[in-house]
Short mmCIF file of C-alpha atoms in Angstrom, two decimals:
data_model
loop_
_atom_site.label_atom_id
_atom_site.label_comp_id
_atom_site.label_asym_id
_atom_site.label_seq_id
_atom_site.Cartn_x
_atom_site.Cartn_y
_atom_site.Cartn_z
CA MET R 1 0.00 0.00 0.00
CA ASP R 2 1.28 3.44 -0.98
CA ILE R 3 0.45 6.85 0.44
CA VAL R 4 -1.00 9.20 -2.17
CA VAL R 5 -0.25 12.89 -1.49
CA LYS R 6 -2.00 15.50 -3.57
CA GLY R 7 -2.65 19.22 -3.43
CA ARG R 8 -5.87 21.05 -4.09
CA LYS R 9 -5.19 24.37 -5.75
CA THR R 10 -1.67 24.32 -4.32
CA GLU R 11 1.70 22.75 -5.06
CA VAL R 12 3.03 20.01 -2.77
CA PRO R 13 6.83 20.09 -2.43
CA GLU R 14 8.84 16.86 -2.42
CA ARG R 15 10.13 17.64 1.07
CA PHE R 16 6.58 17.57 2.41
CA ARG R 17 5.88 14.26 0.65
CA LYS R 18 8.86 12.69 2.43
CA HIS R 19 7.66 14.14 5.73
CA VAL R 20 4.26 12.51 5.16
CA ALA R 21 5.90 9.10 4.63
CA GLU R 22 7.89 9.53 7.85
CA LYS R 23 4.93 10.77 9.85
CA LEU R 24 2.36 8.24 8.69
CA LYS R 25 4.11 4.97 9.41
CA LEU R 26 2.40 2.24 7.39
CA GLU R 27 3.49 -0.54 9.74
CA LYS R 28 1.81 1.16 12.68
CA ILE R 29 -1.34 1.86 10.69
CA GLN R 30 -1.58 -1.71 9.40
CA LYS R 31 -1.11 -3.00 12.92
CA LEU R 32 -4.18 -1.05 14.01
CA ASP R 33 -6.12 -1.90 10.83
CA GLY R 34 -4.88 -4.84 8.82
CA LYS R 35 -7.47 -4.32 6.07
CA VAL R 36 -6.29 -0.92 4.86
CA ILE R 37 -6.75 -0.44 1.09
CA SER R 38 -5.55 3.12 0.52
CA LEU R 39 -4.31 6.18 2.37
CA ASP R 40 -4.76 9.60 0.78
CA VAL R 41 -3.38 12.92 2.03
CA GLU R 42 -4.79 16.12 0.58
CA VAL R 43 -3.25 19.55 1.19
CA SER R 44 -5.16 22.77 0.59
CA LYS R 45 -4.52 26.44 1.29
CA GLU R 46 -6.93 29.08 2.58
CA PRO R 47 -6.50 32.29 0.56
CA ASN R 48 -8.21 34.51 3.12
CA PRO R 49 -5.43 36.53 4.88
CA ARG R 50 -7.61 36.86 8.01
CA GLN R 51 -7.17 33.13 8.57
CA ALA R 52 -3.38 33.12 8.41
CA ASP R 53 -3.14 30.99 11.54
CA ARG R 54 -5.27 28.32 9.81
CA CYS R 55 -4.30 28.87 6.22
CA ASP R 56 -2.92 25.35 5.57
CA ARG R 57 -5.28 22.39 5.82
CA VAL R 58 -4.42 18.71 5.67
CA GLU R 59 -7.04 15.98 5.25
CA ILE R 60 -6.14 12.30 5.67
CA THR R 61 -8.54 9.66 4.30
CA LEU R 62 -8.06 5.99 5.14
CA ARG R 63 -10.07 3.44 3.20
CA SER R 64 -10.32 -0.17 4.25
CA ARG R 65 -12.83 -3.00 4.15
CA GLY R 66 -14.52 -1.35 7.07
CA PRO R 67 -15.76 2.22 7.44
CA VAL R 68 -13.79 5.12 5.95
CA ILE R 69 -11.80 7.06 8.55
CA ARG R 70 -11.02 10.72 8.00
CA ALA R 71 -8.97 13.17 10.01
CA GLU R 72 -8.31 16.80 9.16
CA ALA R 73 -6.63 19.76 10.79
CA ALA R 74 -5.60 23.32 9.96
CA ALA R 75 -2.56 25.30 11.10
CA SER R 76 -0.23 28.11 10.07
CA ASP R 77 1.91 25.71 7.97
CA PRO R 78 1.27 22.30 6.33
CA TYR R 79 3.73 20.45 8.59
CA ALA R 80 1.91 21.49 11.79
CA ALA R 81 -1.43 20.67 10.16
CA LEU R 82 -0.14 17.23 9.19
CA ASP R 83 1.02 16.51 12.73
CA LEU R 84 -2.42 17.42 14.15
CA ALA R 85 -4.30 15.39 11.53
CA ALA R 86 -2.02 12.36 12.08
CA GLU R 87 -2.72 12.43 15.84
CA LYS R 88 -6.47 12.50 15.18
CA LEU R 89 -6.18 9.64 12.70
CA GLU R 90 -4.21 7.48 15.13
CA ALA R 91 -6.71 8.16 17.94
CA ARG R 92 -9.64 7.15 15.72
CA LEU R 93 -7.83 4.05 14.50
CA ARG R 94 -7.16 3.00 18.09
CA ARG R 95 -10.81 3.44 19.06
CA GLN R 96 -11.90 1.41 16.04
CA HIS R 97 -9.30 -1.26 16.81
CA ASP R 98 -10.31 -1.51 20.48
CA LYS R 99 -13.97 -1.77 19.52
CA ARG R 100 -13.33 -4.67 17.14
CA TYR R 101 -11.03 -6.36 19.61
CA SER R 102 -13.53 -6.16 22.46
CA ARG R 103 -16.32 -7.52 20.25
CA ARG R 104 -14.28 -10.66 19.60
CA GLY R 105 -14.09 -11.15 23.35
CA ALA R 106 -10.29 -11.22 23.51
CA ARG R 107 -10.29 -8.47 26.08
CA ARG R 108 -13.20 -9.65 28.14
CA ILE R 109 -12.56 -9.40 31.84
CA PRO R 110 -13.60 -12.34 34.04
CA ALA R 111 -16.48 -11.52 36.36
CA ALA R 112 -14.28 -12.07 39.40
CA GLU R 113 -11.82 -9.42 38.15
CA VAL R 114 -14.32 -6.75 37.11
CA ALA R 115 -14.09 -4.97 40.46
CA ASP R 116 -10.29 -4.69 40.01
CA HIS R 117 -10.60 -2.98 36.61
CA VAL R 118 -13.78 -0.93 36.94
CA PRO R 119 -13.96 1.34 39.99
CA GLY R 120 -17.27 1.50 41.82
CA VAL R 121 -18.73 -1.60 40.15
CA ALA R 122 -20.90 -4.01 42.13
CA THR R 123 -19.14 -7.22 43.14
CA LEU R 124 -20.55 -10.74 42.73
CA ASN R 125 -20.94 -13.28 45.48
CA GLY R 126 -20.22 -17.00 45.23
CA ASN R 127 -23.55 -17.66 43.50
CA GLY R 128 -22.83 -15.12 40.76
CA LEU R 129 -25.37 -12.68 42.13
CA VAL R 130 -24.98 -9.08 43.17
CA PRO R 131 -25.45 -8.97 46.93
CA ALA R 132 -27.89 -6.45 48.27
CA PRO R 133 -26.17 -3.46 49.87
CA GLU R 134 -25.98 -3.63 53.60
CA GLU R 135 -28.20 -1.01 55.09
CA GLU R 136 -26.99 0.68 58.19
CA PRO R 137 -29.54 0.38 60.98
CA GLU R 138 -31.29 3.63 61.57
CA ALA R 139 -30.97 5.05 65.04
CA VAL R 140 -34.25 4.71 66.91
CA PRO R 141 -35.21 8.09 68.34
CA THR R 142 -35.74 8.13 72.08
CA LYS R 143 -37.92 10.65 73.84
CA LYS R 144 -38.74 11.16 77.48
CA ILE R 145 -42.38 11.18 78.50
CA GLY R 146 -42.75 11.95 82.15
CA SER R 147 -40.37 9.65 84.00
CA LEU R 148 -40.31 7.10 81.12
CA GLU R 149 -38.03 6.87 78.07
CA VAL R 150 -39.99 5.78 74.98
CA GLN R 151 -38.17 4.55 71.82
CA GLY R 152 -39.69 5.34 68.44
CA ASP R 153 -43.19 6.69 67.99
CA GLY R 154 -44.73 4.32 70.37
CA PRO R 155 -48.12 3.43 70.36
CA ILE R 156 -47.72 4.39 74.01
CA VAL R 157 -49.36 7.54 75.21
CA VAL R 158 -48.33 8.30 78.77
CA ARG R 159 -49.78 11.00 80.95
CA GLU R 160 -48.17 11.29 84.34
CA LYS R 161 -50.04 12.78 87.26
CA THR R 162 -49.26 12.95 90.94
CA HIS R 163 -52.06 13.22 93.51
CA VAL R 164 -51.81 13.75 97.19
CA ALA R 165 -54.40 11.55 98.89
CA ALA R 166 -55.05 10.40 102.43
CA PRO R 167 -55.59 6.67 103.09
CA MET R 168 -59.23 5.65 102.74
CA THR R 169 -61.49 2.67 103.10
CA LEU R 170 -62.80 0.57 100.22
CA ASP R 171 -66.26 2.18 100.50
CA GLN R 172 -64.75 5.65 100.25
CA ALA R 173 -62.74 4.59 97.19
CA LEU R 174 -65.89 3.28 95.47
CA TYR R 175 -67.66 6.55 96.22
CA GLU R 176 -64.77 8.58 94.76
CA MET R 177 -64.72 6.40 91.62
CA GLU R 178 -68.43 6.99 91.02
CA LEU R 179 -67.98 10.68 91.74
CA VAL R 180 -65.31 11.17 89.01
CA GLY R 181 -67.05 8.76 86.60
CA HIS R 182 -64.03 6.51 85.96
CA ASP R 183 -63.89 2.72 85.57
CA PHE R 184 -61.14 2.39 88.17
CA TYR R 185 -59.76 4.30 91.10
CA LEU R 186 -56.33 4.11 92.72
CA PHE R 187 -56.12 4.68 96.45
CA VAL R 188 -54.13 3.82 99.59
CA ASP R 189 -55.99 1.35 101.77
CA SER R 190 -56.34 2.75 105.31
CA GLU R 191 -56.11 -0.73 106.84
CA THR R 192 -53.12 -2.20 104.96
CA LYS R 193 -51.40 1.10 104.07
CA GLU R 194 -50.72 -0.45 100.64
CA PRO R 195 -51.74 0.93 97.23
CA SER R 196 -54.93 -0.62 95.90
CA VAL R 197 -57.17 -0.30 92.86
CA VAL R 198 -60.92 -0.61 92.75
CA TYR R 199 -62.43 -1.11 89.30
CA ARG R 200 -65.75 -1.71 87.59
CA ARG R 201 -66.34 -5.22 86.24
CA HIS R 202 -68.67 -6.36 83.46
CA ALA R 203 -70.19 -9.44 85.03
CA TYR R 204 -70.19 -8.19 88.62
CA ASP R 205 -70.35 -4.87 90.28
CA TYR R 206 -66.77 -4.08 91.34
CA GLY R 207 -63.35 -5.63 91.76
CA VAL R 208 -60.42 -4.63 93.90
CA ILE R 209 -56.66 -5.30 93.63
CA HIS R 210 -54.30 -4.92 96.58
CA LEU R 211 -50.54 -4.56 96.07
CA SER R 212 -48.11 -5.83 98.66
CA THR R 213 -44.34 -5.72 98.67
CA ASP R 214 -42.49 -9.05 98.56
CA THR R 215 -38.68 -9.03 98.42
CA MET R 216 -38.41 -12.35 96.59
CA VAL R 217 -40.99 -11.39 93.99
CA THR R 218 -39.28 -8.04 93.46
CA GLN R 219 -35.93 -9.72 92.72
CA ALA R 220 -37.47 -12.31 90.38
CA HIS R 221 -39.53 -9.80 88.42
CA SER R 222 -37.44 -6.65 88.68
CA SER R 223 -38.29 -5.79 85.08
CA ASP R 224 -42.07 -5.84 85.65
CA ALA R 225 -43.75 -2.48 86.09
CA GLY R 226 -46.64 -3.84 88.19
CA GLY R 227 -49.62 -6.13 88.21
CA ALA R 228 -52.31 -6.30 85.53
CA LEU R 229 -55.95 -5.89 86.18
CA GLY R 230 -57.46 -9.34 86.48
CA GLY R 231 -60.87 -10.44 85.49
#
């Protein structure tokens, strides 16, 4: 394959033709594209004096069995324009070469090595699947309601009240419960001096719960807040 150098409306000196042969190395071009048919270099000159810095233009056309590749550049002299056009041609040849090479699969990277070549890519586990990203546990907000610390939104609604009350009998406690219209009433039993609860039952009239302190029970159930209302 020969390099054809021609001028369009300008003369091409022999010195420039030799420079073209030295600059466009056929061995390097054929290594990037082994199916090259012809390589044409056309030199033209811009007559407009306002474009003196771009008055010389060089266009390189490479024809092969594949797509035609062109590269052109303009500069203040044909040698500088040739250098720029040759760089563009080589860059386009390399891209075309890499594209063909990757399509054949010769440069395929094994899945296990993808993470080493491509930064930020997801890695595969032993089953060939992309593991789900580990989510950091969100901190559960804690708020203080009265004397209690409640995590999250709750469904707990706590209203804390403190009442000063003298010990009373069971009859007095029932009277106070009816007076305030509640279904239960907390009081201090005047006989036992222990906290007690009187409450309204469905099947019977009233029920009453007495709380007493037991050291053994306290140690065994230190996490319990208290007794539940029994039926």
